[in-house]
Tab-separated table of N, CA and C in Angstrom:
chain	number	residue	atom	x	y	z
H	12	MET	N	76.923	-55.933	74.656
H	12	MET	CA	75.850	-55.466	75.542
H	12	MET	C	74.811	-54.714	74.730
H	13	THR	N	73.559	-55.099	74.860
H	13	THR	CA	72.468	-54.423	74.167
H	13	THR	C	72.270	-53.021	74.749
H	14	ALA	N	72.056	-52.048	73.886
H	14	ALA	CA	71.774	-50.690	74.357
H	14	ALA	C	70.300	-50.569	74.705
H	15	ALA	N	70.002	-49.720	75.665
H	15	ALA	CA	68.601	-49.482	76.027
H	15	ALA	C	67.878	-48.852	74.838
H	16	PRO	N	66.620	-49.220	74.638
H	16	PRO	CA	65.883	-48.649	73.506
H	16	PRO	C	65.676	-47.153	73.681
H	17	ARG	N	65.731	-46.447	72.565
H	17	ARG	CA	65.552	-44.996	72.599
H	17	ARG	C	64.153	-44.620	72.141
H	18	ILE	N	63.784	-43.386	72.424
H	18	ILE	CA	62.465	-42.884	72.034
H	18	ILE	C	62.301	-43.014	70.520
H	19	GLY	N	61.173	-43.571	70.124
H	19	GLY	CA	60.873	-43.755	68.713
H	19	GLY	C	61.229	-45.132	68.180
H	20	GLU	N	62.041	-45.867	68.938
H	20	GLU	CA	62.422	-47.221	68.503
H	20	GLU	C	61.347	-48.222	68.924
H	21	PRO	N	61.249	-49.344	68.215
H	21	PRO	CA	60.302	-50.388	68.648
H	21	PRO	C	60.681	-50.913	70.032
H	22	ALA	N	59.684	-51.195	70.835
H	22	ALA	CA	59.947	-51.744	72.165
H	22	ALA	C	60.484	-53.165	72.047
H	23	PRO	N	61.481	-53.509	72.848
H	23	PRO	CA	61.936	-54.905	72.859
H	23	PRO	C	60.817	-55.831	73.333
H	24	GLN	N	61.007	-57.093	73.071
H	24	GLN	CA	60.035	-58.097	73.489
H	24	GLN	C	59.955	-58.142	75.016
H	25	LEU	N	58.771	-58.372	75.529
H	25	LEU	CA	58.598	-58.531	76.979
H	25	LEU	C	57.464	-59.514	77.226
H	26	ARG	N	57.797	-60.643	77.790
H	26	ARG	CA	56.798	-61.692	78.061
H	26	ARG	C	57.302	-62.499	79.250
H	27	LEU	N	56.636	-62.356	80.385
H	27	LEU	CA	57.125	-62.948	81.627
H	27	LEU	C	55.960	-63.422	82.502
H	28	PRO	N	56.241	-64.351	83.414
H	28	PRO	CA	55.205	-64.762	84.372
H	28	PRO	C	55.088	-63.746	85.503
H	29	ASP	N	53.878	-63.617	86.042
H	29	ASP	CA	53.722	-62.776	87.230
H	29	ASP	C	53.991	-63.618	88.478
H	30	LEU	N	53.702	-63.061	89.635
H	30	LEU	CA	54.018	-63.732	90.898
H	30	LEU	C	53.235	-65.032	91.072
H	31	ASP	N	52.131	-65.145	90.356
H	31	ASP	CA	51.328	-66.368	90.435
H	31	ASP	C	51.591	-67.304	89.265
H	32	GLY	N	52.544	-66.937	88.402
H	32	GLY	CA	52.899	-67.804	87.289
H	32	GLY	C	52.135	-67.538	86.008
H	33	GLU	N	51.217	-66.592	86.027
H	33	GLU	CA	50.448	-66.273	84.821
H	33	GLU	C	51.282	-65.381	83.899
H	34	VAL	N	51.410	-65.797	82.644
H	34	VAL	CA	52.284	-65.080	81.711
H	34	VAL	C	51.567	-63.848	81.154
H	35	THR	N	52.293	-62.731	81.171
H	35	THR	CA	51.789	-61.472	80.617
H	35	THR	C	52.809	-60.954	79.610
H	36	ALA	N	52.308	-60.406	78.512
H	36	ALA	CA	53.191	-59.831	77.488
H	36	ALA	C	52.930	-58.338	77.372
H	37	LEU	N	53.918	-57.647	76.836
H	37	LEU	CA	53.825	-56.190	76.705
H	37	LEU	C	52.612	-55.771	75.885
H	38	ASP	N	52.309	-56.536	74.852
H	38	ASP	CA	51.221	-56.116	73.970
H	38	ASP	C	49.867	-56.694	74.376
H	39	ASP	N	49.773	-57.271	75.582
H	39	ASP	CA	48.484	-57.806	76.033
H	39	ASP	C	47.415	-56.722	76.154
H	40	PRO	N	47.740	-55.600	76.814
H	40	PRO	CA	46.720	-54.549	76.844
H	40	PRO	C	46.846	-53.683	75.596
H	41	ALA	N	46.488	-54.237	74.448
H	41	ALA	CA	46.710	-53.550	73.168
H	41	ALA	C	45.983	-52.210	73.128
H	42	GLY	N	46.655	-51.225	72.520
H	42	GLY	CA	46.018	-49.934	72.322
H	42	GLY	C	46.176	-48.955	73.463
H	43	SER	N	46.931	-49.344	74.495
H	43	SER	CA	47.130	-48.449	75.631
H	43	SER	C	48.611	-48.136	75.779
H	44	PRO	N	48.929	-46.936	76.278
H	44	PRO	CA	50.313	-46.719	76.683
H	44	PRO	C	50.621	-47.575	77.907
H	45	VAL	N	51.831	-48.105	77.954
H	45	VAL	CA	52.212	-48.987	79.059
H	45	VAL	C	53.469	-48.448	79.728
H	46	LEU	N	53.384	-48.256	81.032
H	46	LEU	CA	54.568	-47.931	81.823
H	46	LEU	C	55.275	-49.241	82.154
H	47	VAL	N	56.514	-49.379	81.746
H	47	VAL	CA	57.293	-50.578	82.047
H	47	VAL	C	58.415	-50.169	82.988
H	48	SER	N	58.365	-50.668	84.219
H	48	SER	CA	59.366	-50.310	85.225
H	48	SER	C	60.129	-51.546	85.656
H	49	PHE	N	61.422	-51.524	85.401
H	49	PHE	CA	62.308	-52.588	85.879
H	49	PHE	C	62.883	-52.135	87.223
H	50	LEU	N	62.644	-52.910	88.264
H	50	LEU	CA	63.140	-52.529	89.590
H	50	LEU	C	64.523	-53.112	89.819
H	51	ARG	N	65.285	-52.454	90.700
H	51	ARG	CA	66.634	-52.948	91.002
H	51	ARG	C	66.561	-54.232	91.822
H	52	HIS	N	66.008	-54.156	92.986
H	52	HIS	CA	65.853	-55.349	93.810
H	52	HIS	C	64.962	-55.005	94.989
H	53	ALA	N	64.083	-55.890	95.340
H	53	ALA	CA	63.232	-55.814	96.536
H	53	ALA	C	62.926	-54.411	97.018
H	54	GLY	N	62.648	-53.519	96.186
H	54	GLY	CA	62.249	-52.203	96.649
H	54	GLY	C	62.619	-51.138	95.682
R	29	MET	N	56.285	-47.682	96.532
R	29	MET	CA	55.911	-47.708	95.132
R	29	MET	C	55.003	-46.501	94.857
R	30	LYS	N	55.639	-45.400	94.514
R	30	LYS	CA	54.901	-44.136	94.426
R	30	LYS	C	53.924	-44.105	93.259
R	31	VAL	N	54.177	-44.894	92.234
R	31	VAL	CA	53.257	-44.932	91.098
R	31	VAL	C	51.875	-45.384	91.560
R	32	ARG	N	51.859	-46.342	92.493
R	32	ARG	CA	50.570	-46.863	92.951
R	32	ARG	C	49.723	-45.759	93.590
R	33	GLU	N	50.389	-44.864	94.338
R	33	GLU	CA	49.652	-43.804	95.018
R	33	GLU	C	48.942	-42.887	94.020
R	34	ARG	N	49.501	-42.752	92.841
R	34	ARG	CA	48.893	-41.863	91.845
R	34	ARG	C	48.313	-42.649	90.668
R	35	TRP	N	48.023	-43.933	90.922
R	35	TRP	CA	47.563	-44.791	89.843
R	35	TRP	C	46.283	-44.289	89.180
R	36	PRO	N	45.318	-43.734	89.916
R	36	PRO	CA	44.104	-43.241	89.238
R	36	PRO	C	44.416	-42.234	88.135
R	37	ARG	N	45.489	-41.468	88.285
R	37	ARG	CA	45.846	-40.495	87.246
R	37	ARG	C	46.321	-41.221	85.976
R	38	PHE	N	47.043	-42.337	86.174
R	38	PHE	CA	47.477	-43.136	85.016
R	38	PHE	C	46.257	-43.783	84.347
R	39	GLU	N	45.374	-44.309	85.157
R	39	GLU	CA	44.163	-44.941	84.613
R	39	GLU	C	43.336	-43.936	83.835
R	40	ALA	N	43.317	-42.697	84.314
R	40	ALA	CA	42.488	-41.669	83.678
R	40	ALA	C	42.929	-41.398	82.240
R	41	VAL	N	44.218	-41.628	81.950
R	41	VAL	CA	44.680	-41.422	80.568
R	41	VAL	C	44.735	-42.749	79.805
R	42	GLY	N	44.222	-43.803	80.420
R	42	GLY	CA	44.148	-45.098	79.743
R	42	GLY	C	45.426	-45.903	79.786
R	43	ALA	N	46.332	-45.545	80.688
R	43	ALA	CA	47.620	-46.248	80.756
R	43	ALA	C	47.521	-47.508	81.605
R	44	THR	N	48.371	-48.457	81.281
R	44	THR	CA	48.546	-49.633	82.125
R	44	THR	C	50.013	-49.678	82.547
R	45	ALA	N	50.365	-50.650	83.365
R	45	ALA	CA	51.754	-50.731	83.830
R	45	ALA	C	52.160	-52.182	84.013
R	46	LEU	N	53.439	-52.417	83.799
R	46	LEU	CA	54.046	-53.708	84.091
R	46	LEU	C	55.295	-53.430	84.918
R	47	PHE	N	55.365	-54.014	86.098
R	47	PHE	CA	56.570	-53.896	86.911
R	47	PHE	C	57.345	-55.202	86.804
R	48	VAL	N	58.643	-55.084	86.609
R	48	VAL	CA	59.481	-56.266	86.423
R	48	VAL	C	60.505	-56.317	87.561
R	49	VAL	N	60.632	-57.475	88.164
R	49	VAL	CA	61.583	-57.682	89.259
R	49	VAL	C	62.402	-58.941	88.956
R	50	PHE	N	63.533	-59.062	89.620
R	50	PHE	CA	64.297	-60.303	89.456
R	50	PHE	C	64.478	-61.046	90.780
R	51	ASP	N	63.855	-60.500	91.831
R	51	ASP	CA	63.974	-61.143	93.140
R	51	ASP	C	63.143	-62.420	93.216
R	52	ASP	N	63.459	-63.210	94.220
R	52	ASP	CA	62.657	-64.377	94.547
R	52	ASP	C	61.250	-63.901	94.938
R	53	PRO	N	60.188	-64.416	94.297
R	53	PRO	CA	58.834	-63.986	94.645
R	53	PRO	C	58.505	-64.119	96.130
R	54	ALA	N	59.038	-65.148	96.784
R	54	ALA	CA	58.769	-65.318	98.218
R	54	ALA	C	59.366	-64.158	99.011
R	55	LEU	N	60.555	-63.715	98.623
R	55	LEU	CA	61.177	-62.570	99.284
R	55	LEU	C	60.345	-61.310	99.043
R	56	LEU	N	59.869	-61.142	97.829
R	56	LEU	CA	59.069	-59.960	97.503
R	56	LEU	C	57.799	-59.898	98.343
R	57	ARG	N	57.181	-61.042	98.541
R	57	ARG	CA	55.939	-61.041	99.321
R	57	ARG	C	56.206	-60.662	100.768
R	58	ARG	N	57.435	-60.938	101.257
R	58	ARG	CA	57.756	-60.604	102.646
R	58	ARG	C	58.247	-59.168	102.779
R	59	THR	N	58.629	-58.536	101.666
R	59	THR	CA	59.239	-57.206	101.764
R	59	THR	C	58.420	-56.182	100.988
R	60	LEU	N	58.758	-55.976	99.738
R	60	LEU	CA	58.135	-54.918	98.933
R	60	LEU	C	56.621	-55.015	98.902
R	61	LEU	N	56.102	-56.228	98.754
R	61	LEU	CA	54.668	-56.394	98.544
R	61	LEU	C	53.888	-56.617	99.830
R	62	ARG	N	54.594	-56.666	100.958
R	62	ARG	CA	53.926	-56.996	102.219
R	62	ARG	C	52.792	-56.020	102.543
R	63	GLU	N	53.032	-54.745	102.240
R	63	GLU	CA	52.022	-53.735	102.577
R	63	GLU	C	51.286	-53.232	101.339
R	64	LEU	N	51.450	-53.937	100.232
R	64	LEU	CA	50.825	-53.502	98.993
R	64	LEU	C	49.839	-54.563	98.499
R	65	ASP	N	48.672	-54.547	99.079
R	65	ASP	CA	47.642	-55.497	98.654
R	65	ASP	C	46.968	-54.994	97.382
R	66	ASP	N	46.518	-55.932	96.592
R	66	ASP	CA	45.689	-55.593	95.428
R	66	ASP	C	46.326	-54.563	94.516
R	67	LEU	N	47.546	-54.822	94.102
R	67	LEU	CA	48.179	-53.920	93.137
R	67	LEU	C	47.351	-53.911	91.852
R	68	PRO	N	47.157	-52.744	91.255
R	68	PRO	CA	46.323	-52.670	90.055
R	68	PRO	C	47.072	-53.025	88.772
R	69	PHE	N	48.309	-53.489	88.891
R	69	PHE	CA	49.087	-53.855	87.715
R	69	PHE	C	49.928	-55.085	88.069
R	70	PRO	N	50.302	-55.876	87.072
R	70	PRO	CA	51.062	-57.089	87.377
R	70	PRO	C	52.528	-56.810	87.730
R	71	VAL	N	53.052	-57.633	88.608
R	71	VAL	CA	54.485	-57.639	88.912
R	71	VAL	C	55.057	-58.891	88.255
R	72	LEU	N	55.914	-58.697	87.276
R	72	LEU	CA	56.456	-59.816	86.500
R	72	LEU	C	57.837	-60.196	87.019
R	73	VAL	N	58.135	-61.480	86.930
R	73	VAL	CA	59.364	-61.988	87.528
R	73	VAL	C	60.329	-62.448	86.439
R	74	ASP	N	61.531	-61.895	86.471
R	74	ASP	CA	62.577	-62.227	85.492
R	74	ASP	C	63.819	-62.672	86.260
R	75	ARG	N	63.757	-63.895	86.803
R	75	ARG	CA	64.815	-64.370	87.700
R	75	ARG	C	66.183	-64.403	87.011
R	76	GLU	N	66.195	-64.725	85.712
R	76	GLU	CA	67.480	-64.816	84.997
R	76	GLU	C	67.911	-63.473	84.414
R	77	ARG	N	67.072	-62.480	84.542
R	77	ARG	CA	67.342	-61.106	84.070
R	77	ARG	C	67.571	-61.051	82.564
R	78	ARG	N	66.940	-61.933	81.825
R	78	ARG	CA	67.093	-61.902	80.357
R	78	ARG	C	66.483	-60.624	79.791
R	79	HIS	N	65.354	-60.191	80.354
R	79	HIS	CA	64.717	-58.973	79.849
R	79	HIS	C	65.463	-57.722	80.305
R	80	TYR	N	66.091	-57.781	81.461
R	80	TYR	CA	66.940	-56.660	81.870
R	80	TYR	C	68.035	-56.466	80.809
R	81	THR	N	68.622	-57.572	80.388
R	81	THR	CA	69.658	-57.497	79.357
R	81	THR	C	69.059	-57.048	78.031
R	82	GLY	N	67.898	-57.625	77.679
R	82	GLY	CA	67.265	-57.309	76.401
R	82	GLY	C	66.827	-55.856	76.284
R	83	TRP	N	66.562	-55.238	77.428
R	83	TRP	CA	66.169	-53.824	77.435
R	83	TRP	C	67.380	-52.920	77.720
R	84	GLY	N	68.566	-53.487	77.656
R	84	GLY	CA	69.792	-52.688	77.749
R	84	GLY	C	70.112	-52.160	79.127
R	85	LEU	N	69.581	-52.796	80.164
R	85	LEU	CA	69.824	-52.319	81.525
R	85	LEU	C	71.121	-52.924	82.048
R	86	GLN	N	71.959	-52.064	82.573
R	86	GLN	CA	73.313	-52.474	82.905
R	86	GLN	C	73.488	-52.712	84.397
R	87	ARG	N	74.663	-53.202	84.734
R	87	ARG	CA	75.072	-53.307	86.132
R	87	ARG	C	75.938	-52.084	86.434
R	88	ALA	N	75.737	-51.533	87.626
R	88	ALA	CA	76.460	-50.321	87.997
R	88	ALA	C	77.867	-50.650	88.462
R	89	PRO	N	78.793	-49.699	88.325
R	89	PRO	CA	80.077	-49.858	89.015
R	89	PRO	C	79.822	-49.922	90.520
R	90	TRP	N	80.593	-50.669	91.255
R	90	TRP	CA	80.317	-50.893	92.675
R	90	TRP	C	80.222	-49.598	93.465
R	91	TRP	N	81.034	-48.606	93.101
R	91	TRP	CA	81.058	-47.385	93.905
R	91	TRP	C	79.785	-46.560	93.746
R	92	LYS	N	79.082	-46.722	92.605
R	92	LYS	CA	77.827	-45.980	92.437
R	92	LYS	C	76.732	-46.536	93.335
R	93	ILE	N	76.873	-47.772	93.739
R	93	ILE	CA	75.899	-48.384	94.631
R	93	ILE	C	76.307	-48.195	96.084
R	94	TRP	N	77.534	-48.584	96.387
R	94	TRP	CA	77.941	-48.621	97.791
R	94	TRP	C	78.177	-47.236	98.383
R	95	MET	N	78.336	-46.212	97.559
R	95	MET	CA	78.502	-44.864	98.089
R	95	MET	C	77.201	-44.066	98.006
R	96	ASP	N	76.077	-44.751	97.747
R	96	ASP	CA	74.770	-44.105	97.650
R	96	ASP	C	73.987	-44.382	98.928
R	97	PRO	N	73.639	-43.334	99.696
R	97	PRO	CA	72.910	-43.544	100.963
R	97	PRO	C	71.576	-44.254	100.779
R	98	ASN	N	70.963	-44.121	99.610
R	98	ASN	CA	69.667	-44.748	99.370
R	98	ASN	C	69.746	-46.271	99.507
R	99	VAL	N	70.886	-46.821	99.176
R	99	VAL	CA	71.066	-48.271	99.268
R	99	VAL	C	70.900	-48.735	100.714
R	100	TYR	N	71.400	-47.942	101.649
R	100	TYR	CA	71.335	-48.352	103.047
R	100	TYR	C	69.907	-48.248	103.589
R	101	ARG	N	69.101	-47.338	102.991
R	101	ARG	CA	67.687	-47.264	103.355
R	101	ARG	C	66.973	-48.559	102.963
R	102	VAL	N	67.292	-49.047	101.762
R	102	VAL	CA	66.672	-50.295	101.294
R	102	VAL	C	67.086	-51.456	102.187
R	103	TYR	N	68.359	-51.512	102.551
R	103	TYR	CA	68.826	-52.595	103.415
R	103	TYR	C	68.126	-52.546	104.771
R	104	GLY	N	67.943	-51.325	105.277
R	104	GLY	CA	67.261	-51.180	106.559
R	104	GLY	C	65.858	-51.755	106.507
R	105	ARG	N	65.183	-51.522	105.375
R	105	ARG	CA	63.825	-52.043	105.215
R	105	ARG	C	63.836	-53.572	105.184
R	106	LEU	N	64.812	-54.135	104.527
R	106	LEU	CA	64.913	-55.596	104.474
R	106	LEU	C	65.179	-56.167	105.869
R	107	LEU	N	66.072	-55.513	106.607
R	107	LEU	CA	66.388	-56.000	107.947
R	107	LEU	C	65.171	-55.900	108.858
R	108	GLN	N	64.393	-54.819	108.710
R	108	GLN	CA	63.172	-54.665	109.489
R	108	GLN	C	62.194	-55.790	109.206
R	109	ALA	N	62.210	-56.272	107.968
R	109	ALA	CA	61.303	-57.358	107.580
R	109	ALA	C	61.833	-58.716	108.017
R	110	GLY	N	62.966	-58.702	108.717
R	110	GLY	CA	63.501	-59.951	109.240
R	110	GLY	C	64.389	-60.702	108.275
R	111	GLU	N	64.793	-60.037	107.189
R	111	GLU	CA	65.649	-60.706	106.215
R	111	GLU	C	67.105	-60.687	106.663
R	112	ARG	N	67.820	-61.701	106.283
R	112	ARG	CA	69.269	-61.699	106.442
R	112	ARG	C	69.859	-61.263	105.119
R	113	LEU	N	70.818	-60.382	105.170
R	113	LEU	CA	71.390	-59.852	103.941
R	113	LEU	C	72.471	-60.795	103.426
R	114	THR	N	72.062	-61.671	102.571
R	114	THR	CA	73.012	-62.604	101.972
R	114	THR	C	73.395	-62.054	100.605
R	115	ILE	N	74.548	-61.465	100.535
R	115	ILE	CA	74.986	-60.775	99.328
R	115	ILE	C	74.944	-61.708	98.115
R	116	GLY	N	75.273	-62.972	98.334
R	116	GLY	CA	75.341	-63.888	97.206
R	116	GLY	C	74.006	-64.147	96.542
R	117	GLY	N	72.901	-63.883	97.256
R	117	GLY	CA	71.603	-64.209	96.707
R	117	GLY	C	71.008	-63.148	95.809
R	118	VAL	N	71.543	-61.935	95.862
R	118	VAL	CA	70.965	-60.823	95.114
R	118	VAL	C	72.089	-60.081	94.409
R	119	ASP	N	71.865	-59.727	93.166
R	119	ASP	CA	72.852	-58.909	92.468
R	119	ASP	C	72.579	-57.444	92.789
R	120	LEU	N	73.338	-56.902	93.713
R	120	LEU	CA	73.097	-55.538	94.179
R	120	LEU	C	73.522	-54.489	93.156
R	121	LEU	N	74.219	-54.897	92.132
R	121	LEU	CA	74.711	-53.931	91.144
R	121	LEU	C	73.792	-53.824	89.922
R	122	GLN	N	72.804	-54.703	89.836
R	122	GLN	CA	71.896	-54.655	88.688
R	122	GLN	C	71.044	-53.391	88.733
R	123	LEU	N	71.036	-52.651	87.664
R	123	LEU	CA	70.231	-51.441	87.569
R	123	LEU	C	68.893	-51.730	86.899
R	124	GLY	N	67.926	-50.844	87.137
R	124	GLY	CA	66.621	-50.958	86.508
R	124	GLY	C	66.397	-49.816	85.525
R	125	GLY	N	65.150	-49.493	85.308
R	125	GLY	CA	64.850	-48.394	84.399
R	125	GLY	C	63.356	-48.271	84.191
R	126	ASP	N	62.956	-47.123	83.673
R	126	ASP	CA	61.540	-46.857	83.413
R	126	ASP	C	61.350	-46.494	81.953
R	127	PHE	N	60.314	-47.062	81.366
R	127	PHE	CA	59.999	-46.820	79.957
R	127	PHE	C	58.489	-46.631	79.837
R	128	VAL	N	58.091	-45.819	78.867
R	128	VAL	CA	56.679	-45.778	78.478
R	128	VAL	C	56.624	-46.219	77.025
R	129	VAL	N	55.812	-47.243	76.786
R	129	VAL	CA	55.634	-47.780	75.440
R	129	VAL	C	54.284	-47.295	74.922
R	130	GLY	N	54.292	-46.688	73.753
R	130	GLY	CA	53.063	-46.149	73.181
R	130	GLY	C	52.152	-47.236	72.643
R	131	PRO	N	50.930	-46.885	72.305
R	131	PRO	CA	49.987	-47.871	71.739
R	131	PRO	C	50.525	-48.521	70.464
R	132	ASP	N	51.464	-47.859	69.784
R	132	ASP	CA	52.058	-48.426	68.571
R	132	ASP	C	53.247	-49.333	68.870
R	133	GLN	N	53.457	-49.632	70.164
R	133	GLN	CA	54.547	-50.518	70.611
R	133	GLN	C	55.933	-49.919	70.355
R	134	HIS	N	56.003	-48.605	70.253
R	134	HIS	CA	57.293	-47.931	70.159
R	134	HIS	C	57.575	-47.188	71.467
R	135	ILE	N	58.843	-46.964	71.719
R	135	ILE	CA	59.251	-46.323	72.962
R	135	ILE	C	58.870	-44.835	72.925
R	136	ALA	N	58.107	-44.409	73.919
R	136	ALA	CA	57.703	-43.007	74.008
R	136	ALA	C	58.502	-42.273	75.093
R	137	TYR	N	59.108	-43.031	75.980
R	137	TYR	CA	59.892	-42.454	77.081
R	137	TYR	C	60.875	-43.512	77.528
R	138	ALA	N	62.109	-43.110	77.776
R	138	ALA	CA	63.129	-44.078	78.213
R	138	ALA	C	64.024	-43.433	79.251
R	139	ARG	N	64.168	-44.091	80.381
R	139	ARG	CA	65.087	-43.604	81.404
R	139	ARG	C	65.744	-44.799	82.097
R	140	PRO	N	66.691	-45.426	81.410
R	140	PRO	CA	67.438	-46.493	82.080
R	140	PRO	C	68.273	-45.904	83.208
R	141	GLN	N	68.360	-46.613	84.322
R	141	GLN	CA	69.119	-46.105	85.462
R	141	GLN	C	70.613	-46.107	85.172
R	142	THR	N	71.301	-45.086	85.692
R	142	THR	CA	72.760	-45.097	85.711
R	142	THR	C	73.262	-45.179	87.145
R	143	ARG	N	72.357	-44.988	88.092
R	143	ARG	CA	72.610	-45.162	89.517
R	143	ARG	C	71.278	-45.509	90.171
R	144	ASP	N	71.248	-45.623	91.495
R	144	ASP	CA	70.035	-46.074	92.172
R	144	ASP	C	69.059	-44.920	92.387
R	145	ASP	N	68.396	-44.512	91.321
R	145	ASP	CA	67.382	-43.476	91.451
R	145	ASP	C	66.242	-43.784	90.477
R	146	ARG	N	65.173	-43.048	90.619
R	146	ARG	CA	64.031	-43.222	89.721
R	146	ARG	C	63.493	-41.842	89.350
R	147	PRO	N	62.843	-41.727	88.210
R	147	PRO	CA	62.286	-40.428	87.819
R	147	PRO	C	61.077	-40.067	88.682
R	148	PRO	N	60.752	-38.782	88.778
R	148	PRO	CA	59.536	-38.396	89.490
R	148	PRO	C	58.305	-39.014	88.823
R	149	VAL	N	57.323	-39.373	89.644
R	149	VAL	CA	56.103	-39.975	89.096
R	149	VAL	C	55.429	-39.017	88.123
R	150	ALA	N	55.511	-37.703	88.414
R	150	ALA	CA	54.877	-36.715	87.525
R	150	ALA	C	55.471	-36.791	86.120
R	151	GLU	N	56.749	-37.087	86.039
R	151	GLU	CA	57.409	-37.202	84.724
R	151	GLU	C	56.884	-38.426	83.972
R	152	LEU	N	56.695	-39.524	84.703
R	152	LEU	CA	56.156	-40.737	84.080
R	152	LEU	C	54.715	-40.521	83.637
R	153	LEU	N	53.954	-39.824	84.472
R	153	LEU	CA	52.560	-39.553	84.146
R	153	LEU	C	52.454	-38.664	82.908
R	154	ARG	N	53.335	-37.686	82.828
R	154	ARG	CA	53.336	-36.796	81.657
R	154	ARG	C	53.666	-37.592	80.395
R	155	ALA	N	54.631	-38.499	80.507
R	155	ALA	CA	55.008	-39.325	79.354
R	155	ALA	C	53.855	-40.233	78.930
R	156	ALA	N	53.155	-40.810	79.914
R	156	ALA	CA	52.019	-41.682	79.603
R	156	ALA	C	50.888	-40.879	78.960
R	157	THR	N	50.679	-39.679	79.471
R	157	THR	CA	49.633	-38.808	78.914
R	157	THR	C	49.955	-38.447	77.472
R	158	ASP	N	51.209	-38.072	77.217
R	158	ASP	CA	51.626	-37.726	75.854
R	158	ASP	C	51.474	-38.937	74.928
R	159	ALA	N	51.865	-40.117	75.421
R	159	ALA	CA	51.789	-41.326	74.598
R	159	ALA	C	50.346	-41.680	74.257
R	160	ALA	N	49.450	-41.310	75.170
R	160	ALA	CA	48.026	-41.581	74.924
R	160	ALA	C	47.400	-40.545	74.004
R	161	GLY	N	48.195	-39.511	73.692
R	161	GLY	CA	47.680	-38.453	72.817
R	161	GLY	C	46.849	-37.441	73.551
R	162	GLY	N	47.026	-37.394	74.898
R	162	GLY	CA	46.227	-36.467	75.699
R	162	GLY	C	46.891	-35.130	75.871
R	163	ASP	N	46.246	-34.272	76.677
R	163	ASP	CA	46.766	-32.923	76.921
R	163	ASP	C	47.779	-32.964	78.056
């Protein structure tokens, strides 16, 4: 099981389609801090 | 989605956001997103939960979910939306988490869930502000 990344470590890869199928990657908005929130389910 | 209510504060420090879900998009449009038009950030879909695994997010022991009153609030919302609770269709034990990634693509804040809770929005905003190099 992969451990969750810790502060100071490189962010894992993130590249996924949105609800309309358009692919977005973590580094798309380059130069900005990004809040990444993984939700549990439907709420 | 409390982050949305305070989104201008995140924008003010130059932050963006990515929300990741593993639910069926059609279900999301009928439930979570039904009253959330024009979200200012993308909602990304990870049906196979590969990124949940890649970011080290675990599945909870059953008792941490089923003995948490918050879970029943979520179910109530789904039932209100006319959903049938088909346990087989959703992994109720999958946990989420919140991270802030700095402009250098390194983790500036990490809070993987150990139960069904989320950090206060003010804590996330503070982390985003710090990552942006602000006050």
